[in-house]
JSON list of C-alpha atoms in Angstrom, two decimals:
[
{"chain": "A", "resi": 1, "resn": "UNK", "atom": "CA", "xyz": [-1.11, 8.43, 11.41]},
{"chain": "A", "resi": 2, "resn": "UNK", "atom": "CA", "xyz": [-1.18, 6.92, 7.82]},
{"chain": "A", "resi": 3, "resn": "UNK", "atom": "CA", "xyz": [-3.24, 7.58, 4.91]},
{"chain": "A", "resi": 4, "resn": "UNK", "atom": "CA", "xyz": [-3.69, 4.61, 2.44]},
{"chain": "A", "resi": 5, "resn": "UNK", "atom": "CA", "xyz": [-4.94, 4.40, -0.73]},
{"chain": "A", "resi": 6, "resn": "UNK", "atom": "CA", "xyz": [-6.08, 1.22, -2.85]},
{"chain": "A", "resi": 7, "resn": "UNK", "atom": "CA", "xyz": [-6.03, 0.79, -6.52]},
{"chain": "A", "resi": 8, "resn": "UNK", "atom": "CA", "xyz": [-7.20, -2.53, -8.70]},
{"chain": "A", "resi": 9, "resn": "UNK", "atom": "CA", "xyz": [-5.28, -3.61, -11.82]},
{"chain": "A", "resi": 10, "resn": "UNK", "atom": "CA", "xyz": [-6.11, -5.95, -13.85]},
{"chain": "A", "resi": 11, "resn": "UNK", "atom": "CA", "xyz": [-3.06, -7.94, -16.18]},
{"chain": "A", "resi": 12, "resn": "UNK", "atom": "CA", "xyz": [-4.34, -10.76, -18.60]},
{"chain": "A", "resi": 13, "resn": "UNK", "atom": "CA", "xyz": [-5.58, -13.59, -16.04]},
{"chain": "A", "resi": 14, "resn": "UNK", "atom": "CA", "xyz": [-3.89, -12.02, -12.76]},
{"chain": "A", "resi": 15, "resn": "UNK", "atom": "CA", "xyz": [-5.69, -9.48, -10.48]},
{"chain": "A", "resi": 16, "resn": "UNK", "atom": "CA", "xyz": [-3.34, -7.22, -8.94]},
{"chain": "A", "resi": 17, "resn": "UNK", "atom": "CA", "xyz": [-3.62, -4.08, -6.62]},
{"chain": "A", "resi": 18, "resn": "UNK", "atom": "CA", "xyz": [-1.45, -1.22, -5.79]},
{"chain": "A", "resi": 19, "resn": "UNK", "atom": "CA", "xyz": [-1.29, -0.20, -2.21]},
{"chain": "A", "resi": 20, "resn": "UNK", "atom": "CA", "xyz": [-0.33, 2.92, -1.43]},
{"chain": "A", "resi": 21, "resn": "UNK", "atom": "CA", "xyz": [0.88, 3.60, 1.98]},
{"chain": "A", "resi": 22, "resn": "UNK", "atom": "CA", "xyz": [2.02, 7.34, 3.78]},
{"chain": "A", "resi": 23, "resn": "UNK", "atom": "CA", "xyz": [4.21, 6.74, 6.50]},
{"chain": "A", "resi": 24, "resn": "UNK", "atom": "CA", "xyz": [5.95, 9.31, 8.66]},
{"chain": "A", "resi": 25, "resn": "UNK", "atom": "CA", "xyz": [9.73, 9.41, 9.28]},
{"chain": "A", "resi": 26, "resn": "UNK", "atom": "CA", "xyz": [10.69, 8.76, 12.60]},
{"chain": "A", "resi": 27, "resn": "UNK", "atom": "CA", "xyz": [13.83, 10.72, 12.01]},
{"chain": "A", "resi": 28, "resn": "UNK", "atom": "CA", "xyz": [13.00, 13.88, 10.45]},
{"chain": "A", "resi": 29, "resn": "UNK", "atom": "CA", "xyz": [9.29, 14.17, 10.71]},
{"chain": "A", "resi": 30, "resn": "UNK", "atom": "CA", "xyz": [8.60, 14.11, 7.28]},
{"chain": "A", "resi": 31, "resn": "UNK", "atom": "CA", "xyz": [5.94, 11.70, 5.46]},
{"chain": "A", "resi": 32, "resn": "UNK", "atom": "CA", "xyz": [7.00, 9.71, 2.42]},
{"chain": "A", "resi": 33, "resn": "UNK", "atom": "CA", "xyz": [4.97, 7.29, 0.32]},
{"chain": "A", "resi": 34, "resn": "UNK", "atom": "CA", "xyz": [5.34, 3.53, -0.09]},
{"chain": "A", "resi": 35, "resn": "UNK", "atom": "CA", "xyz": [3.92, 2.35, -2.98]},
{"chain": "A", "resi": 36, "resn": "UNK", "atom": "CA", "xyz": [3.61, -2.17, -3.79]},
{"chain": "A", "resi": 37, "resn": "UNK", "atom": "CA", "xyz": [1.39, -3.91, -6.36]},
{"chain": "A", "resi": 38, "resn": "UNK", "atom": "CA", "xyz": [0.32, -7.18, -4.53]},
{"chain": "A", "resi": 39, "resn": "UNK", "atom": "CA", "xyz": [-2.69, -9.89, -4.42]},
{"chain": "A", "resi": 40, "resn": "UNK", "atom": "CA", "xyz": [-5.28, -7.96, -2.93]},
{"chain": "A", "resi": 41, "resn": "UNK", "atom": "CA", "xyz": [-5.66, -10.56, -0.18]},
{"chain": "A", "resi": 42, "resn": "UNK", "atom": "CA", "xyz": [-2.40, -9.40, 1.12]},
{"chain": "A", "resi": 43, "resn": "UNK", "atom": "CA", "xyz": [-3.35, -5.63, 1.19]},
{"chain": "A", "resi": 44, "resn": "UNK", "atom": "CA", "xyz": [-4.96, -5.22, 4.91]},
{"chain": "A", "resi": 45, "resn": "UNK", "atom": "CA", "xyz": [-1.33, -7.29, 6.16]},
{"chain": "A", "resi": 46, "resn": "UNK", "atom": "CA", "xyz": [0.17, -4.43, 4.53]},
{"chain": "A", "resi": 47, "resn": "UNK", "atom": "CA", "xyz": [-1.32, -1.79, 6.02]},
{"chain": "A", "resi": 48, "resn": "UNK", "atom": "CA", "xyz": [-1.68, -3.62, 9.56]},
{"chain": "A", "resi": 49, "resn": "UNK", "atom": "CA", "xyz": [2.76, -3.42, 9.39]}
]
């Protein structure tokens, strides 16, 4: 299971968001957080991986 969290920033003329994604660790068990700033079209591929 996998929280996820979205944030919007905004940079002169480009619209950028931070995706924040917790993933759990098929080795040990623990979760760990991945963090990307992308075009917010590309955030729901993201989070579909």
């Amino acid at each position: 299971m996998a929280k996820k969290s979205v944030a919007t920033i905004q940079t002169g003329s480009k619209r950028l968001t931070k995706a924040i994604k917790m993933v759990k660790s098929s080795k040990s068990g623990a979760y760990a957080f991945e963090e990307r700033i992308m075009a917010p079209e590309d955030v729901n591929n993201y989070f579909k991986k």
